[in-house]
Amino acid sequence: AVVAHVVASGAGFVEDLNESFKESRKDDIWLVDFYAPWCGHCKKLEPVWNEVGIEMRNMGSPVKVGKMDATSFSSIASEFGVRGYPTIKLLKGDLAYNYRGPRTKDDIIEFANRVAGPLIRPLPSQHMFDHVQKRHHVLFVYVGGESPLKEKYIEVASELIVYTYFFSASEDVLPEYVMLPELPAVVVFKDGTYFVYDEYEDGDLSSWINRERFQSYLHVDGFTLYELGDTGKLVAIAVIDDKNSSVEHTRLKSIIQEVARDYRDHFHRDFQFGHMDGNDYINSLLMDDLTIPTIVVLNTSNQQYFLPDRHIENTEDMVQFINNILDGTAEAQGGDGLLQRIKRIIYDAKSTVVSVFKSSPLLGCFLFGLPLGVISIMCYGICTADTDGGVDEHEAAKKENGDRELTDEGSEEEQEEEKNGKYTELSDGELKQKDIMEKKKD
């Protein structure tokens, strides 16, 4: 079945998917970008996506690269759980794997090749083991034959293949320095050493692999911090300026590195260590303006954070700070309570307004000035209407009272005429009476 037609802008390597894609997609492996035509992030991804299509085709990958307008085919997008734009998914059989890493060509291709391949990749020789270890900072290896542990390992791999590679090997393939207490075993190689999974100490295999899939010390950015949220660990970060080579910046970074290396057995289950370049992202996350260099500990599960109550001078001070967090004596700030949510809404609104005015002052004046002007005119009209109405009511009441007075007593002219009339009548009477008296006298 024809599932797509070629888009010229994609140089013939990215296919524009339509409704027939739903019926025929299971025959192939697809890497799909679900986008919206009006989305700015989608437009920014488009040239990168075209490069991904070209690279995948040139390397002979079995993965087909396509894109779908999720607004035109909303039912298909909804079926795949698309809730935002752009959303990148690799569709393999009945499974759909989300991509949540950096939107760069190399990272996307690495994701596609990892997920499209076998869940468990065998390492048949020590030479192959050495080659793979050089390519990967973190390496999970199952050692042994068929067992319930291997079944669990395969199950976890199907869930976490989006994050890391999974391998299997025999014991004689491993380096000579590796000592395994028993077989079968699951081993992670990282940080120049290795760690063996212990069901009694480490708990569920999936949770252990999820915690161990990062190096002990990382260069943390927004995407990495987002992924670290799935591990359930607190993240201890030295916020520094990588371009600043001053003693203070270098010292704080070294302190975090030393704690990550020397105190792994104490803290690796609860803490992830690293450094972040610049404070822009951390400021937006904490809704606060942190002065760098500094150290902050983040709890990504509930948006709390901890700041040292004193200056961190050495490794011992940092260890004491971490212990205070673990025993609950360190003061937690932030959180996801109602007040913090309201603060977040206000902060986000303020940040949006500021960013709009910085990028385009004229657009900002139009977007925010026009509504304010309309609201001002409406308020003025309402206030003016109330005032005029009050005057009119007052005048109407006054007029009504005046009409009542005129009805009861008559006008001034009528009253004057009436008075004159009475005076006239009385005068005529007096005259008549006077004439009668004169006649009697005669």
Short mmCIF file of C-alpha atoms in Angstrom, two decimals:
data_model
loop_
_atom_site.label_atom_id
_atom_site.label_comp_id
_atom_site.label_asym_id
_atom_site.label_seq_id
_atom_site.Cartn_x
_atom_site.Cartn_y
_atom_site.Cartn_z
CA ALA A 1 0.00 0.00 0.00
CA VAL A 2 1.12 3.52 -0.67
CA VAL A 3 1.42 5.18 2.71
CA ALA A 4 3.07 8.45 1.82
CA HIS A 5 4.14 10.82 -0.87
CA VAL A 6 7.55 12.43 -1.00
CA VAL A 7 7.95 16.00 0.13
CA ALA A 8 10.19 18.08 -2.09
CA SER A 9 11.43 20.19 0.84
CA GLY A 10 12.72 17.04 2.48
CA ALA A 11 14.93 16.26 -0.52
CA GLY A 12 12.97 13.04 -1.03
CA PHE A 13 14.08 11.52 2.28
CA VAL A 14 11.19 12.53 4.57
CA GLU A 15 7.76 11.17 3.71
CA ASP A 16 4.58 13.11 4.36
CA LEU A 17 2.22 10.58 5.92
CA ASN A 18 -1.54 10.40 5.35
CA GLU A 19 -4.47 8.32 6.63
CA SER A 20 -3.35 5.14 4.82
CA PHE A 21 -0.28 5.11 7.07
CA LYS A 22 -2.35 3.61 9.89
CA GLU A 23 -3.09 0.42 7.93
CA SER A 24 0.37 -0.30 6.53
CA ARG A 25 2.78 1.02 9.17
CA LYS A 26 3.23 -2.36 10.93
CA ASP A 27 5.15 -3.70 7.94
CA ASP A 28 8.02 -1.26 8.59
CA ILE A 29 9.79 0.63 11.36
CA TRP A 30 8.86 4.32 11.29
CA LEU A 31 10.39 7.38 12.91
CA VAL A 32 7.58 9.94 12.82
CA ASP A 33 7.39 13.63 13.66
CA PHE A 34 3.82 14.60 14.63
CA TYR A 35 3.62 18.35 14.03
CA ALA A 36 1.24 21.29 13.72
CA PRO A 37 1.65 23.78 10.85
CA TRP A 38 1.32 26.79 13.17
CA CYS A 39 3.79 25.50 15.81
CA GLY A 40 7.02 27.52 16.06
CA HIS A 41 8.97 24.61 17.60
CA CYS A 42 7.82 22.37 14.73
CA LYS A 43 9.11 24.86 12.16
CA LYS A 44 12.43 25.01 14.00
CA LEU A 45 12.69 21.20 13.94
CA GLU A 46 11.88 20.88 10.21
CA PRO A 47 15.41 21.42 8.80
CA VAL A 48 16.85 19.08 11.44
CA TRP A 49 14.22 16.49 10.55
CA ASN A 50 15.16 16.69 6.87
CA GLU A 51 18.80 16.07 7.80
CA VAL A 52 17.73 13.04 9.85
CA GLY A 53 15.88 11.64 6.82
CA ILE A 54 18.89 12.12 4.55
CA GLU A 55 21.33 10.58 7.04
CA MET A 56 19.13 7.56 7.77
CA ARG A 57 18.68 6.88 4.05
CA ASN A 58 22.40 7.26 3.30
CA MET A 59 23.43 4.84 6.05
CA GLY A 60 21.01 2.21 4.77
CA SER A 61 18.94 2.17 7.95
CA PRO A 62 15.74 0.07 7.92
CA VAL A 63 14.01 2.94 9.71
CA LYS A 64 11.76 5.06 7.50
CA VAL A 65 11.48 8.74 8.39
CA GLY A 66 8.16 10.55 8.01
CA LYS A 67 6.06 13.36 9.36
CA MET A 68 2.34 13.79 9.94
CA ASP A 69 0.17 16.87 10.36
CA ALA A 70 -1.47 15.99 13.68
CA THR A 71 -4.13 18.68 13.20
CA SER A 72 -5.33 17.18 9.90
CA PHE A 73 -5.19 13.58 11.16
CA SER A 74 -6.13 14.16 14.78
CA SER A 75 -7.68 10.70 15.25
CA ILE A 76 -4.40 8.97 14.32
CA ALA A 77 -2.38 11.36 16.48
CA SER A 78 -4.73 10.74 19.40
CA GLU A 79 -4.37 6.98 18.94
CA PHE A 80 -0.60 7.30 19.35
CA GLY A 81 -1.00 9.51 22.44
CA VAL A 82 0.19 12.78 20.88
CA ARG A 83 -0.49 15.61 23.34
CA GLY A 84 1.96 18.28 22.23
CA TYR A 85 3.89 19.47 19.21
CA PRO A 86 6.30 18.37 17.95
CA THR A 87 6.11 14.77 19.22
CA ILE A 88 8.71 12.28 17.95
CA LYS A 89 7.89 8.58 18.09
CA LEU A 90 9.50 5.43 16.79
CA LEU A 91 6.83 2.91 15.77
CA LYS A 92 7.97 -0.70 15.83
CA GLY A 93 5.27 -3.33 15.41
CA ASP A 94 2.59 -2.71 18.03
CA LEU A 95 4.93 -0.60 20.16
CA ALA A 96 5.40 3.18 20.10
CA TYR A 97 8.49 4.68 21.75
CA ASN A 98 8.60 8.35 22.72
CA TYR A 99 11.73 10.41 22.11
CA ARG A 100 12.40 12.98 24.84
CA GLY A 101 16.00 13.95 24.22
CA PRO A 102 17.63 16.99 22.62
CA ARG A 103 16.28 17.82 19.16
CA THR A 104 19.56 17.46 17.33
CA LYS A 105 20.31 15.27 14.33
CA ASP A 106 22.86 13.05 16.09
CA ASP A 107 20.72 12.48 19.19
CA ILE A 108 17.62 11.61 17.18
CA ILE A 109 19.53 9.20 14.92
CA GLU A 110 21.14 7.55 17.97
CA PHE A 111 17.69 7.03 19.47
CA ALA A 112 16.30 5.56 16.23
CA ASN A 113 19.18 3.11 15.76
CA ARG A 114 19.04 2.00 19.40
CA VAL A 115 15.30 1.37 19.54
CA ALA A 116 15.04 -0.12 16.03
CA GLY A 117 17.68 -2.74 16.80
CA PRO A 118 17.42 -5.82 19.02
CA LEU A 119 16.55 -5.32 22.68
CA ILE A 120 19.52 -7.36 23.88
CA ARG A 121 22.72 -7.13 21.82
CA PRO A 122 25.22 -9.99 22.27
CA LEU A 123 28.92 -9.34 22.90
CA PRO A 124 30.67 -12.44 21.50
CA SER A 125 34.27 -11.44 22.26
CA GLN A 126 36.38 -9.34 24.59
CA HIS A 127 37.43 -7.21 21.62
CA MET A 128 33.77 -6.41 20.93
CA PHE A 129 33.24 -5.67 24.64
CA ASP A 130 36.14 -3.19 24.64
CA HIS A 131 34.84 -1.53 21.48
CA VAL A 132 31.34 -1.07 22.92
CA GLN A 133 32.65 0.16 26.26
CA LYS A 134 34.61 2.92 24.52
CA ARG A 135 31.46 4.10 22.74
CA HIS A 136 29.15 4.17 25.76
CA HIS A 137 29.58 5.95 29.08
CA VAL A 138 27.08 3.57 30.73
CA LEU A 139 26.86 -0.09 29.77
CA PHE A 140 24.40 -2.70 31.11
CA VAL A 141 25.38 -6.34 30.61
CA TYR A 142 23.57 -9.56 31.51
CA VAL A 143 26.00 -12.37 32.29
CA GLY A 144 24.86 -16.00 32.35
CA GLY A 145 22.43 -18.40 30.73
CA GLU A 146 18.66 -18.70 30.69
CA SER A 147 17.05 -17.75 34.01
CA PRO A 148 14.16 -15.79 35.54
CA LEU A 149 16.61 -12.89 35.94
CA LYS A 150 17.20 -12.86 32.18
CA GLU A 151 13.45 -12.79 31.52
CA LYS A 152 13.15 -9.82 33.86
CA TYR A 153 16.15 -8.19 32.16
CA ILE A 154 14.47 -8.52 28.74
CA GLU A 155 11.25 -7.07 30.13
CA VAL A 156 13.07 -4.06 31.57
CA ALA A 157 14.98 -3.58 28.32
CA SER A 158 11.72 -3.32 26.36
CA GLU A 159 10.70 -0.49 28.69
CA LEU A 160 13.98 1.43 29.01
CA ILE A 161 15.53 0.91 25.57
CA VAL A 162 14.59 4.53 24.83
CA TYR A 163 17.28 5.60 27.32
CA THR A 164 20.17 3.15 27.07
CA TYR A 165 21.59 0.03 25.40
CA PHE A 166 21.32 -3.48 26.84
CA PHE A 167 23.89 -6.22 26.19
CA SER A 168 24.57 -9.83 27.11
CA ALA A 169 27.87 -11.69 27.39
CA SER A 170 29.50 -14.75 28.87
CA GLU A 171 31.77 -14.41 31.90
CA ASP A 172 34.98 -14.99 29.94
CA VAL A 173 34.25 -11.96 27.71
CA LEU A 174 34.39 -9.55 30.65
CA PRO A 175 37.65 -7.86 31.73
CA GLU A 176 39.80 -9.79 34.19
CA TYR A 177 39.25 -7.26 37.00
CA VAL A 178 35.50 -8.03 37.11
CA MET A 179 34.63 -10.35 40.02
CA LEU A 180 31.06 -11.61 40.12
CA PRO A 181 29.77 -13.19 43.36
CA GLU A 182 27.39 -15.48 41.46
CA LEU A 183 25.78 -16.15 38.10
CA PRO A 184 23.53 -15.08 36.50
CA ALA A 185 24.19 -11.40 37.17
CA VAL A 186 23.40 -7.93 35.82
CA VAL A 187 26.36 -5.55 35.78
CA VAL A 188 26.61 -1.84 34.96
CA PHE A 189 29.96 -0.46 33.77
CA LYS A 190 30.44 3.29 34.31
CA ASP A 191 32.68 5.89 35.94
CA GLY A 192 35.73 3.69 35.26
CA THR A 193 34.43 0.82 37.37
CA TYR A 194 31.46 -1.56 37.63
CA PHE A 195 28.56 -2.31 39.99
CA VAL A 196 26.64 -5.56 40.35
CA TYR A 197 22.89 -5.66 40.86
CA ASP A 198 21.83 -7.09 44.23
CA GLU A 199 18.12 -7.84 44.47
CA TYR A 200 18.08 -7.65 48.29
CA GLU A 201 19.92 -4.31 48.54
CA ASP A 202 18.84 -2.63 45.28
CA GLY A 203 15.22 -3.74 45.07
CA ASP A 204 13.40 -3.98 41.76
CA LEU A 205 15.64 -4.45 38.70
CA SER A 206 13.77 -1.82 36.68
CA SER A 207 14.22 0.80 39.43
CA TRP A 208 17.91 -0.06 39.79
CA ILE A 209 18.60 0.26 36.06
CA ASN A 210 16.63 3.50 35.94
CA ARG A 211 18.78 4.92 38.76
CA GLU A 212 22.08 3.66 37.33
CA ARG A 213 21.59 4.71 33.68
CA PHE A 214 23.41 7.99 34.34
CA GLN A 215 27.01 8.61 35.22
CA SER A 216 27.59 9.68 38.81
CA TYR A 217 28.54 13.19 37.66
CA LEU A 218 26.86 14.96 34.72
CA HIS A 219 26.80 18.20 32.80
CA VAL A 220 23.15 18.98 33.49
CA ASP A 221 20.89 20.81 31.04
CA GLY A 222 17.13 21.12 30.70
CA PHE A 223 16.64 17.78 28.93
CA THR A 224 18.91 15.91 31.34
CA LEU A 225 17.15 17.39 34.35
CA TYR A 226 13.80 16.34 32.87
CA GLU A 227 15.02 12.74 32.48
CA LEU A 228 16.50 12.73 35.98
CA GLY A 229 13.01 13.31 37.30
CA ASP A 230 12.16 9.70 36.39
CA THR A 231 14.89 8.34 38.67
CA GLY A 232 13.36 9.74 41.85
CA LYS A 233 16.75 11.11 42.93
CA LEU A 234 17.57 14.52 44.35
CA VAL A 235 19.90 16.45 42.05
CA ALA A 236 22.86 18.32 43.59
CA ILE A 237 24.07 20.93 41.12
CA ALA A 238 26.94 23.40 41.08
CA VAL A 239 25.54 26.37 39.13
CA ILE A 240 28.57 27.98 37.51
CA ASP A 241 29.76 29.76 34.39
CA ASP A 242 31.82 27.36 32.28
CA LYS A 243 33.59 30.29 30.65
CA ASN A 244 34.63 31.68 34.01
CA SER A 245 37.88 30.09 35.17
CA SER A 246 38.01 31.86 38.53
CA VAL A 247 38.89 29.92 41.67
CA GLU A 248 35.38 29.97 43.13
CA HIS A 249 33.70 28.50 40.03
CA THR A 250 36.33 25.76 39.72
CA ARG A 251 36.27 25.00 43.45
CA LEU A 252 32.50 24.39 43.68
CA LYS A 253 32.58 22.15 40.61
CA SER A 254 35.46 20.14 42.10
CA ILE A 255 33.63 19.73 45.42
CA ILE A 256 30.58 18.21 43.69
CA GLN A 257 32.80 15.90 41.63
CA GLU A 258 34.67 14.69 44.72
CA VAL A 259 31.44 13.93 46.61
CA ALA A 260 30.04 12.03 43.60
CA ARG A 261 33.21 9.93 43.35
CA ASP A 262 34.24 9.40 46.97
CA TYR A 263 30.81 9.07 48.61
CA ARG A 264 29.02 6.96 46.02
CA ASP A 265 28.22 4.16 48.49
CA HIS A 266 26.56 6.68 50.82
CA PHE A 267 24.54 8.78 48.40
CA HIS A 268 24.12 7.11 44.98
CA ARG A 269 20.64 5.73 45.78
CA ASP A 270 19.29 9.18 46.69
CA PHE A 271 21.43 11.73 44.86
CA GLN A 272 22.60 12.61 41.36
CA PHE A 273 25.50 15.06 41.03
CA GLY A 274 26.48 17.48 38.28
CA HIS A 275 26.97 21.09 37.24
CA MET A 276 24.92 23.51 35.14
CA ASP A 277 26.32 26.23 32.92
CA GLY A 278 24.64 29.56 33.70
CA ASN A 279 21.65 30.35 35.89
CA ASP A 280 18.96 31.22 33.30
CA TYR A 281 17.26 27.84 33.35
CA ILE A 282 17.60 27.37 37.10
CA ASN A 283 16.16 30.85 37.71
CA SER A 284 13.05 30.04 35.69
CA LEU A 285 12.71 26.72 37.48
CA LEU A 286 13.05 28.15 40.99
CA MET A 287 11.35 31.50 40.19
CA ASP A 288 14.27 33.16 41.92
CA ASP A 289 17.43 34.99 40.87
CA LEU A 290 20.38 32.89 42.03
CA THR A 291 23.80 34.49 42.15
CA ILE A 292 26.45 32.26 40.64
CA PRO A 293 28.55 30.38 41.50
CA THR A 294 26.30 28.56 43.95
CA ILE A 295 25.08 25.10 44.91
CA VAL A 296 21.44 24.02 44.84
CA VAL A 297 19.75 20.66 45.46
CA LEU A 298 16.56 20.00 43.47
CA ASN A 299 13.72 17.61 44.20
CA THR A 300 12.20 17.25 40.74
CA SER A 301 9.28 15.14 42.00
CA ASN A 302 7.66 17.97 44.01
CA GLN A 303 9.58 21.06 42.76
CA GLN A 304 11.23 21.68 46.12
CA TYR A 305 14.79 22.90 46.39
CA PHE A 306 17.43 23.36 49.06
CA LEU A 307 20.07 26.09 49.37
CA PRO A 308 23.02 25.87 51.78
CA ASP A 309 22.55 27.94 54.93
CA ARG A 310 26.28 28.68 54.97
CA HIS A 311 29.15 28.96 52.51
CA ILE A 312 30.39 25.60 51.19
CA GLU A 313 34.13 25.66 51.80
CA ASN A 314 35.09 22.01 51.22
CA THR A 315 33.86 18.48 50.67
CA GLU A 316 33.01 18.02 54.35
CA ASP A 317 30.65 21.01 54.25
CA MET A 318 28.90 19.55 51.20
CA VAL A 319 28.54 16.14 52.85
CA GLN A 320 27.07 17.79 55.95
CA PHE A 321 24.61 19.74 53.77
CA ILE A 322 23.48 16.51 52.05
CA ASN A 323 23.08 14.72 55.39
CA ASN A 324 20.94 17.60 56.67
CA ILE A 325 18.66 17.16 53.66
CA LEU A 326 18.40 13.41 54.24
CA ASP A 327 17.56 13.74 57.95
CA GLY A 328 15.06 16.56 57.34
CA THR A 329 16.85 19.36 59.18
CA ALA A 330 17.56 21.40 56.02
CA GLU A 331 14.86 23.93 55.11
CA ALA A 332 12.99 23.08 51.90
CA GLN A 333 11.84 25.92 49.67
CA GLY A 334 9.42 25.97 46.75
CA GLY A 335 7.13 22.97 46.30
CA ASP A 336 3.93 22.32 44.39
CA GLY A 337 1.41 23.80 46.85
CA LEU A 338 -1.41 26.19 45.92
CA LEU A 339 0.56 29.36 46.66
CA GLN A 340 3.48 28.10 44.60
CA ARG A 341 1.17 27.30 41.71
CA ILE A 342 -0.29 30.80 41.81
CA LYS A 343 3.23 32.21 41.98
CA ARG A 344 4.19 30.06 38.98
CA ILE A 345 1.26 31.40 36.93
CA ILE A 346 2.21 35.00 37.75
CA TYR A 347 5.89 34.34 37.06
CA ASP A 348 5.19 32.65 33.72
CA ALA A 349 2.87 35.47 32.66
CA LYS A 350 5.46 38.07 33.62
CA SER A 351 8.22 36.18 31.80
CA THR A 352 6.08 35.90 28.67
CA VAL A 353 5.33 39.63 28.62
CA VAL A 354 8.98 40.55 29.18
CA SER A 355 10.21 38.16 26.49
CA VAL A 356 7.70 39.50 23.95
CA PHE A 357 8.70 43.11 24.59
CA LYS A 358 12.40 42.24 24.44
CA SER A 359 12.10 40.38 21.14
CA SER A 360 9.64 42.80 19.47
CA PRO A 361 8.56 45.98 21.30
CA LEU A 362 6.08 46.95 18.58
CA LEU A 363 4.42 43.55 18.66
CA GLY A 364 4.28 43.72 22.45
CA CYS A 365 2.60 47.13 22.35
CA PHE A 366 0.05 45.83 19.86
CA LEU A 367 -0.69 42.57 21.70
CA PHE A 368 -1.02 44.10 25.15
CA GLY A 369 -1.79 47.75 24.39
CA LEU A 370 -4.81 47.10 22.19
CA PRO A 371 -6.72 44.95 24.74
CA LEU A 372 -5.89 47.42 27.52
CA GLY A 373 -7.13 50.28 25.37
CA VAL A 374 -10.41 48.51 24.63
CA ILE A 375 -10.91 47.65 28.31
CA SER A 376 -10.18 51.28 29.28
CA ILE A 377 -12.78 52.59 26.80
CA MET A 378 -15.35 50.12 28.09
CA CYS A 379 -14.70 51.11 31.70
CA TYR A 380 -14.94 54.79 30.79
CA GLY A 381 -18.20 54.19 28.96
CA ILE A 382 -19.67 52.30 31.90
CA CYS A 383 -18.66 54.98 34.39
CA THR A 384 -19.96 57.76 32.15
CA ALA A 385 -23.25 55.99 31.58
CA ASP A 386 -23.81 55.64 35.32
CA THR A 387 -23.08 59.33 35.95
CA ASP A 388 -25.46 60.58 33.23
CA GLY A 389 -28.12 58.22 34.42
CA GLY A 390 -27.84 59.58 37.94
CA VAL A 391 -28.24 63.19 36.69
CA ASP A 392 -31.22 62.22 34.54
CA GLU A 393 -32.90 60.48 37.46
CA HIS A 394 -32.34 63.53 39.64
CA GLU A 395 -33.79 65.87 37.01
CA ALA A 396 -36.73 63.54 36.44
CA ALA A 397 -37.47 63.42 40.18
CA LYS A 398 -37.25 67.19 40.42
CA LYS A 399 -39.56 67.62 37.44
CA GLU A 400 -42.05 65.14 38.91
CA ASN A 401 -42.13 66.99 42.22
CA GLY A 402 -42.59 70.26 40.35
CA ASP A 403 -45.51 68.81 38.42
CA ARG A 404 -47.10 67.65 41.65
CA GLU A 405 -46.83 71.16 43.11
CA LEU A 406 -48.30 72.68 40.00
CA THR A 407 -51.16 70.20 40.04
CA ASP A 408 -52.02 70.84 43.70
CA GLU A 409 -51.59 74.61 43.89
CA GLY A 410 -51.59 75.84 40.29
CA SER A 411 -49.09 78.07 38.66
CA GLU A 412 -47.99 81.41 40.06
CA GLU A 413 -49.97 83.24 37.40
CA GLU A 414 -53.11 81.28 38.30
CA GLN A 415 -52.56 82.01 41.98
CA GLU A 416 -52.09 85.72 41.16
CA GLU A 417 -55.22 85.79 39.04
CA GLU A 418 -57.12 84.01 41.77
CA LYS A 419 -55.90 86.55 44.30
CA ASN A 420 -56.82 89.43 42.03
CA GLY A 421 -60.19 87.82 41.43
CA LYS A 422 -60.91 87.60 45.14
CA TYR A 423 -59.82 91.18 45.58
CA THR A 424 -62.10 92.25 42.78
CA GLU A 425 -65.07 90.37 44.23
CA LEU A 426 -64.52 91.86 47.66
CA SER A 427 -64.25 95.34 46.25
CA ASP A 428 -67.53 95.02 44.33
CA GLY A 429 -69.28 93.74 47.43
CA GLU A 430 -68.10 96.63 49.48
CA LEU A 431 -69.29 99.03 46.85
CA LYS A 432 -72.74 97.47 46.78
CA GLN A 433 -72.93 97.54 50.55
CA LYS A 434 -71.93 101.17 50.54
CA ASP A 435 -74.65 102.01 48.01
CA ILE A 436 -77.30 100.27 50.12
CA MET A 437 -76.26 102.17 53.24
CA GLU A 438 -76.41 105.46 51.37
CA LYS A 439 -79.89 104.64 50.06
CA LYS A 440 -81.09 103.82 53.58
CA LYS A 441 -79.62 107.05 54.85
CA ASP A 442 -81.47 109.00 52.20
#
